[in-house]
Coordinates of C-alpha atoms and ligand atoms in Angstrom, one line a residue:
M23 CA -64.2 19.1 -28.1
R24 CA -67.3 17.1 -28.1
K25 CA -69.3 18.7 -30.2
H26 CA -72.3 19.8 -28.5
I27 CA -75.6 17.4 -29.6
F28 CA -79.1 18.0 -29.9
Y29 CA -80.1 14.9 -32.3
A30 CA -83.7 13.8 -31.9
G31 CA -82.1 10.1 -31.3
P32 CA -80.0 8.0 -30.0
A33 CA -78.8 11.3 -28.6
T34 CA -76.5 12.9 -26.4
L35 CA -75.1 10.6 -23.0
P36 CA -73.5 11.9 -19.9
V37 CA -69.6 11.9 -21.3
E38 CA -69.0 10.2 -16.9
V39 CA -71.6 7.5 -18.7
L40 CA -69.7 6.8 -22.2
E41 CA -66.0 7.6 -20.0
E42 CA -67.5 4.8 -17.5
L43 CA -67.7 2.1 -20.9
Q44 CA -64.4 3.1 -22.0
A45 CA -62.6 2.2 -19.1
E46 CA -65.0 -1.2 -19.0
I47 CA -65.1 -1.6 -22.4
A48 CA -62.1 -5.1 -22.3
D49 CA -62.0 -6.2 -18.7
Y50 CA -65.5 -5.4 -16.6
H51 CA -64.3 -4.8 -13.3
G52 CA -60.8 -6.9 -13.8
Q53 CA -63.5 -10.3 -14.9
G54 CA -60.6 -10.5 -17.6
I55 CA -63.7 -10.0 -19.8
S56 CA -66.2 -7.7 -21.1
M57 CA -69.8 -7.3 -20.1
I58 CA -70.4 -8.0 -23.8
E59 CA -68.6 -10.6 -24.2
T60 CA -70.5 -13.1 -21.3
S61 CA -74.0 -14.7 -21.3
H62 CA -76.9 -13.2 -20.4
R63 CA -77.1 -15.8 -18.2
S64 CA -74.2 -15.4 -16.6
P65 CA -73.8 -14.6 -12.4
M66 CA -72.3 -11.4 -14.0
Y67 CA -74.6 -9.9 -16.3
D68 CA -77.6 -11.6 -14.3
D69 CA -76.5 -8.5 -11.6
V70 CA -77.0 -6.1 -13.9
H71 CA -79.8 -6.9 -15.4
S72 CA -81.8 -7.4 -12.4
E73 CA -80.1 -3.8 -10.8
T74 CA -81.3 -2.1 -14.2
T75 CA -84.7 -3.3 -13.7
A76 CA -84.2 -2.2 -10.3
L77 CA -83.0 0.9 -10.5
F78 CA -86.2 1.9 -13.2
R79 CA -88.6 0.9 -10.4
E80 CA -87.0 3.3 -7.9
L81 CA -86.3 6.3 -9.1
L82 CA -90.4 6.1 -10.8
A83 CA -91.7 4.4 -8.1
I84 CA -93.3 2.3 -10.2
P85 CA -95.8 0.2 -8.2
E86 CA -95.4 -3.6 -7.0
N87 CA -98.3 -4.8 -9.5
Y88 CA -96.5 -3.6 -11.8
K89 CA -93.9 -5.3 -14.1
V90 CA -91.0 -3.3 -15.6
L91 CA -89.4 -5.7 -19.9
M92 CA -87.1 -4.8 -21.2
L93 CA -87.7 -5.6 -25.1
G94 CA -86.4 -5.0 -28.6
G95 CA -87.6 -3.7 -31.4
G96 CA -88.4 0.2 -30.5
G97 CA -90.8 2.1 -30.2
T98 CA -92.2 1.2 -33.1
L99 CA -92.0 -2.9 -32.3
Q100 CA -95.0 -1.5 -29.5
F101 CA -96.9 0.0 -32.1
A102 CA -98.3 -3.5 -33.0
M103 CA -97.3 -6.3 -29.4
L104 CA -99.5 -2.7 -27.3
P105 CA -102.5 -4.3 -29.9
M106 CA -101.8 -6.9 -29.9
N107 CA -102.1 -8.2 -26.2
L108 CA -104.7 -5.9 -25.4
L109 CA -107.1 -5.4 -27.6
T110 CA -109.2 -8.2 -26.8
A111 CA -112.5 -9.2 -29.2
G112 CA -115.7 -7.1 -28.7
K113 CA -113.7 -4.0 -27.5
T114 CA -112.1 -0.3 -29.8
A115 CA -108.6 1.3 -28.8
D116 CA -109.3 4.8 -28.9
Y117 CA -106.1 6.8 -29.6
T118 CA -104.9 10.7 -29.5
L119 CA -103.6 11.7 -33.0
S120 CA -101.4 14.2 -31.0
G121 CA -98.9 14.3 -34.4
A122 CA -97.1 12.1 -36.4
W123 CA -96.6 9.7 -34.2
A124 CA -99.2 9.3 -32.5
K125 CA -100.5 8.2 -36.0
K126 CA -98.4 5.3 -37.1
A127 CA -99.0 3.9 -33.7
F128 CA -102.8 4.2 -34.9
A129 CA -101.8 3.3 -38.0
D130 CA -101.0 -0.1 -36.3
A131 CA -103.0 -0.3 -34.2
K132 CA -106.0 0.1 -37.1
K133 CA -104.0 -3.6 -38.4
V134 CA -104.6 -5.6 -35.3
G135 CA -108.5 -4.6 -34.3
Q136 CA -110.2 -1.9 -34.2
A137 CA -109.5 1.3 -32.9
R138 CA -110.1 5.0 -33.2
P139 CA -109.5 8.6 -33.1
I140 CA -110.6 9.5 -29.5
W141 CA -109.3 13.1 -30.3
D142 CA -107.2 14.5 -33.9
G143 CA -105.3 17.4 -33.6
S144 CA -105.9 18.4 -37.4
G145 CA -108.0 20.6 -36.8
S146 CA -104.5 22.7 -35.7
Q147 CA -102.1 21.5 -37.4
Y148 CA -100.8 18.9 -34.1
N149 CA -99.6 22.4 -32.1
A150 CA -102.3 22.3 -29.6
L151 CA -103.5 18.9 -26.8
P152 CA -106.4 18.6 -26.0
D153 CA -108.1 19.4 -21.7
P154 CA -107.2 15.6 -20.6
A155 CA -110.0 16.3 -18.9
A156 CA -112.7 16.9 -21.7
I157 CA -111.0 12.5 -22.3
K158 CA -114.1 10.7 -21.7
A159 CA -113.2 6.5 -21.9
P160 CA -116.2 4.7 -23.8
A161 CA -118.0 2.2 -22.2
D162 CA -115.9 -0.5 -25.2
S163 CA -112.5 1.0 -24.3
A164 CA -109.7 -1.4 -24.6
Y165 CA -107.4 1.9 -24.3
V166 CA -106.4 4.8 -24.7
H167 CA -103.4 5.3 -26.2
L168 CA -101.4 9.0 -25.6
T169 CA -97.8 10.8 -27.2
S170 CA -96.7 12.0 -24.2
N171 CA -93.9 14.2 -26.2
E172 CA -94.6 14.1 -30.5
T173 CA -90.6 14.4 -30.7
I174 CA -91.2 15.5 -34.8
G175 CA -94.0 18.4 -33.4
G176 CA -92.5 19.3 -29.9
V177 CA -96.5 18.9 -27.8
Q178 CA -96.1 17.3 -25.0
W179 CA -98.9 16.4 -22.6
K180 CA -98.5 18.3 -19.5
S181 CA -100.9 16.9 -17.5
F182 CA -103.2 13.6 -18.4
P183 CA -106.6 11.9 -18.9
A184 CA -107.8 10.1 -15.8
T185 CA -109.5 7.2 -18.4
G186 CA -111.1 5.6 -14.7
D187 CA -111.2 1.5 -15.1
V188 CA -109.6 2.0 -19.3
P189 CA -106.8 1.5 -19.2
L190 CA -104.4 4.9 -19.5
V191 CA -102.0 3.7 -22.6
A192 CA -98.5 6.3 -22.7
D193 CA -95.3 6.8 -25.6
M194 CA -93.3 7.9 -23.9
S195 CA -90.3 7.2 -26.1
S196 CA -88.7 10.8 -25.8
D197 CA -89.7 12.5 -22.7
F198 CA -89.4 8.9 -20.1
L199 CA -87.5 9.5 -16.6
S200 CA -87.3 13.0 -17.8
R201 CA -89.8 14.7 -14.9
P202 CA -91.7 12.7 -12.7
V203 CA -94.9 10.2 -14.1
D204 CA -98.0 8.6 -11.3
V205 CA -97.1 5.1 -12.9
A206 CA -100.2 4.1 -11.1
D207 CA -102.5 6.1 -13.9
F208 CA -101.8 4.2 -16.3
G209 CA -101.5 0.6 -17.9
L210 CA -98.9 0.1 -20.2
I211 CA -95.8 2.5 -20.5
Y212 CA -93.3 2.5 -23.8
A213 CA -90.8 4.1 -24.5
G214 CA -87.4 3.8 -26.2
A215 CA -83.8 4.3 -24.1
Q216 CA -82.4 6.0 -27.5
K217 CA -83.2 9.0 -25.7
N218 CA -83.6 9.9 -22.3
V219 CA -81.9 6.7 -21.0
G220 CA -78.7 5.0 -23.0
P221 CA -78.2 3.8 -26.5
A222 CA -80.6 2.7 -29.0
G223 CA -81.4 -1.3 -28.4
V224 CA -83.4 -1.7 -25.2
T225 CA -87.3 -0.2 -25.2
V226 CA -88.8 0.0 -21.3
V227 CA -92.4 -0.9 -20.8
I228 CA -94.7 -1.2 -17.6
I229 CA -97.5 -2.8 -17.6
R230 CA -99.9 -3.9 -14.5
D231 CA -100.0 -7.0 -13.9
D232 CA -104.1 -7.8 -14.7
L233 CA -103.5 -6.6 -18.4
V234 CA -100.0 -8.9 -18.7
E235 CA -102.8 -12.0 -17.0
A236 CA -105.6 -10.8 -19.8
S237 CA -103.2 -11.1 -22.9
P238 CA -104.4 -13.4 -25.4
D239 CA -102.8 -17.4 -25.5
N240 CA -102.4 -17.1 -29.4
L241 CA -99.3 -15.4 -29.8
P242 CA -96.2 -15.7 -31.5
V243 CA -93.5 -16.0 -28.2
Y244 CA -91.7 -12.7 -28.4
L245 CA -94.7 -10.5 -29.4
S246 CA -96.7 -12.1 -25.8
Y247 CA -96.2 -9.9 -22.3
R248 CA -96.4 -12.6 -19.9
T249 CA -93.6 -14.0 -21.7
H250 CA -91.5 -11.2 -21.2
A251 CA -92.8 -11.0 -17.4
E252 CA -92.5 -14.3 -17.0
K253 CA -88.9 -14.8 -17.7
D254 CA -88.1 -11.7 -16.5
S255 CA -87.1 -10.3 -19.4
L256 CA -85.0 -12.9 -20.2
Y257 CA -86.6 -14.9 -22.2
N258 CA -84.2 -14.7 -25.7
T259 CA -80.7 -12.7 -25.4
P260 CA -81.4 -9.0 -24.0
P261 CA -80.1 -6.1 -26.2
V262 CA -77.2 -6.6 -23.6
F263 CA -75.1 -3.8 -24.1
S264 CA -78.0 -1.0 -24.5
I265 CA -78.7 -2.5 -21.1
Y266 CA -75.1 -2.0 -19.4
A267 CA -75.2 1.3 -20.9
V268 CA -78.8 2.7 -19.3
N269 CA -77.9 1.1 -16.5
K270 CA -74.8 3.2 -16.1
V271 CA -77.0 6.3 -17.2
L272 CA -79.6 5.2 -14.5
K273 CA -77.7 6.0 -11.9
W274 CA -76.3 9.3 -13.3
L275 CA -80.5 10.2 -13.1
K276 CA -79.9 9.1 -9.2
G277 CA -76.5 11.8 -9.2
K278 CA -79.0 14.8 -10.6
G279 CA -82.0 14.0 -8.5
G280 CA -83.8 11.4 -9.9
V281 CA -86.5 12.7 -12.2
E282 CA -87.6 15.3 -10.0
G283 CA -84.1 17.1 -10.2
I284 CA -84.0 16.4 -13.9
Q285 CA -86.8 17.8 -14.5
K286 CA -86.0 21.2 -13.0
I287 CA -82.2 21.0 -15.1
N288 CA -84.9 20.4 -18.5
T289 CA -87.2 22.9 -17.8
A290 CA -85.1 25.4 -17.5
K291 CA -82.5 24.6 -20.5
A292 CA -86.8 24.1 -22.0
S293 CA -86.8 28.4 -20.8
V294 CA -83.8 29.8 -22.4
L295 CA -84.4 28.3 -25.3
Y296 CA -88.7 29.2 -25.9
D297 CA -87.1 32.5 -23.9
V298 CA -84.4 33.6 -27.0
I299 CA -87.6 32.8 -29.2
N300 CA -90.6 34.3 -27.9
K301 CA -88.6 38.1 -27.7
S302 CA -87.2 37.4 -31.0
G303 CA -89.5 40.2 -32.4
G304 CA -90.9 36.9 -34.7
F305 CA -87.1 36.0 -36.5
F306 CA -87.9 32.7 -34.9
S307 CA -91.0 31.2 -34.2
C308 CA -92.3 28.0 -32.4
P309 CA -95.7 27.3 -34.4
V310 CA -96.6 25.5 -30.7
D311 CA -99.4 26.4 -28.3
T312 CA -97.8 27.8 -25.4
S313 CA -99.2 25.5 -23.3
V314 CA -97.5 22.5 -25.0
R315 CA -94.9 22.9 -25.7
S316 CA -92.0 20.2 -25.0
D317 CA -89.1 20.3 -22.6
M318 CA -87.6 18.0 -25.0
N319 CA -88.4 19.0 -28.4
V320 CA -88.0 22.4 -29.0
V321 CA -89.5 23.0 -32.3
F322 CA -88.5 26.9 -34.6
R323 CA -88.7 28.0 -37.7
L324 CA -86.4 31.2 -38.9
P325 CA -88.1 33.7 -41.5
S326 CA -86.7 32.0 -44.4
E327 CA -85.9 28.0 -45.4
E328 CA -83.1 30.2 -46.7
L329 CA -81.8 31.2 -43.4
E330 CA -82.8 28.4 -42.1
K331 CA -80.4 26.5 -44.3
E332 CA -77.4 29.3 -43.2
F333 CA -78.0 28.5 -39.5
I334 CA -77.5 25.2 -39.4
A335 CA -75.1 25.3 -41.8
G336 CA -74.2 28.2 -39.0
A337 CA -74.2 25.9 -35.9
T338 CA -72.7 22.9 -37.3
E339 CA -69.2 24.8 -37.5
R340 CA -70.1 25.7 -34.1
G341 CA -70.0 22.2 -33.1
M342 CA -73.7 21.9 -32.7
L343 CA -75.6 18.8 -33.9
G344 CA -79.1 17.8 -35.6
L345 CA -80.9 20.8 -35.6
K346 CA -82.2 20.1 -38.2
G347 CA -86.2 19.7 -38.2
H348 CA -87.8 16.5 -39.1
R349 CA -87.8 15.9 -42.1
S350 CA -91.6 15.6 -42.6
V351 CA -91.8 19.3 -40.9
G352 CA -88.8 20.7 -42.0
G353 CA -87.7 24.2 -40.1
C354 CA -85.6 23.6 -36.8
R355 CA -85.7 21.5 -34.0
A356 CA -83.4 21.2 -30.7
S357 CA -83.5 18.2 -28.9
I358 CA -82.5 19.0 -24.7
Y359 CA -82.9 15.4 -23.2
N360 CA -81.9 14.9 -20.1
S361 CA -78.0 13.8 -21.0
L362 CA -77.7 17.2 -22.9
P363 CA -75.8 20.1 -20.7
I364 CA -77.9 23.4 -19.9
E365 CA -73.7 24.5 -21.5
S366 CA -75.2 23.4 -24.8
V367 CA -78.4 25.2 -25.0
K368 CA -76.4 28.4 -23.7
A369 CA -74.0 27.8 -27.0
L370 CA -77.1 27.7 -29.3
A371 CA -79.0 31.0 -27.2
D372 CA -76.2 32.3 -27.6
Y373 CA -76.1 31.6 -31.7
M374 CA -79.1 32.3 -32.3
T375 CA -79.6 35.5 -30.5
E376 CA -76.1 36.7 -32.5
F377 CA -77.8 35.1 -36.0
K378 CA -80.7 36.8 -34.9
K379 CA -78.7 40.6 -34.7
T380 CA -76.3 39.8 -37.9
K381 CA -79.5 39.3 -40.3
G382 CA -82.4 39.7 -38.8
Ligands
PMP413 N1 -92.6 7.1 -30.8 C1 -92.0 8.4 -30.5 C2 -92.4 9.3 -29.6 C3 -90.4 8.4 -31.7 O1 -90.1 9.7 -31.4 C4 -90.2 7.4 -31.6 C5 -88.8 7.3 -32.7 N2 -88.1 8.6 -32.8 C6 -91.2 6.0 -31.7 C7 -91.8 5.7 -31.2 C8 -90.0 4.9 -32.7 O2 -89.0 4.2 -31.9 P1 -87.7 3.5 -32.3 O3 -87.8 4.3 -33.3 O4 -87.6 3.4 -31.6 O5 -89.2 2.0 -32.2

């Protein structure tokens, strides 16, 4: 029996996609060769590569003046690549410190150039976010960075600051393509695939043309956005397996009604769990401010660490995996990305209710 997969990433994939990959893995469409054995310069792979870029464009209605890059290195490489390309001399990068991932991005920016916090959630233990209207980009800002969804803390921006002429940059690693966003509001968006759009290996960067142009000339070749923009992400060998699988997930997503369709499903899934938490009389508790609770990573605590251990062990016995909170914060976390069926969420909700009845 297939498990209920609540891992934070790599995460569950649509079973239809896995089955399609299985059917094609040794022989792609009767060509006597698989997609992962062919050259990344072959027409066979090129079709998948260009179709994947086109699917991203279609699903997010990406304007013409943006490039879609498919890179290696994860979200983590973007923590460094972003300031290397966009943090030009005499400017300062502004970071909203919303939690663990934002702080990592900020730490790398400070190694590259001048960076400062424009907002810091430490006062609320990173359980809240600012009013987007309160974020005003200073005149000397190179860009304003935010983490649209904090995978560990479970806070999610529900709307975004307007930063005027200063580019807004978002790490969307854990809520990419889970809801509509207006790409034109951003200068750059980046996201690893391994949560909402495919297996680990490929990281998507959506970047406005003028920012590609402004990137310095003296960067090592891989680290320059221009390198990848000029070669359609084929300067070097791209993560072909990942892109091939992402291609199928994107088609699956289209079948779900695209980002508008999946957002409805995601909100419904999240509210099933938050309802159980809210109605548990404090047995389950979510520390996150109700207005910014994540639809992707539902974090919650039980009355004691012993009960949390018991809860997670019981969940594992029932085929529910990945519910342990991140090692840095403890507690429980249910990651309920695009591909997780609502049946899995209902199974968890039923188990939570039953657990509370017997232990509460
Ligand atoms: N940003 C966020 C919000 C993340 O959740 C993660 C990974 N969990 C990263 C960045 C780092 O991504 P990667 O592991 O792909 O480098």
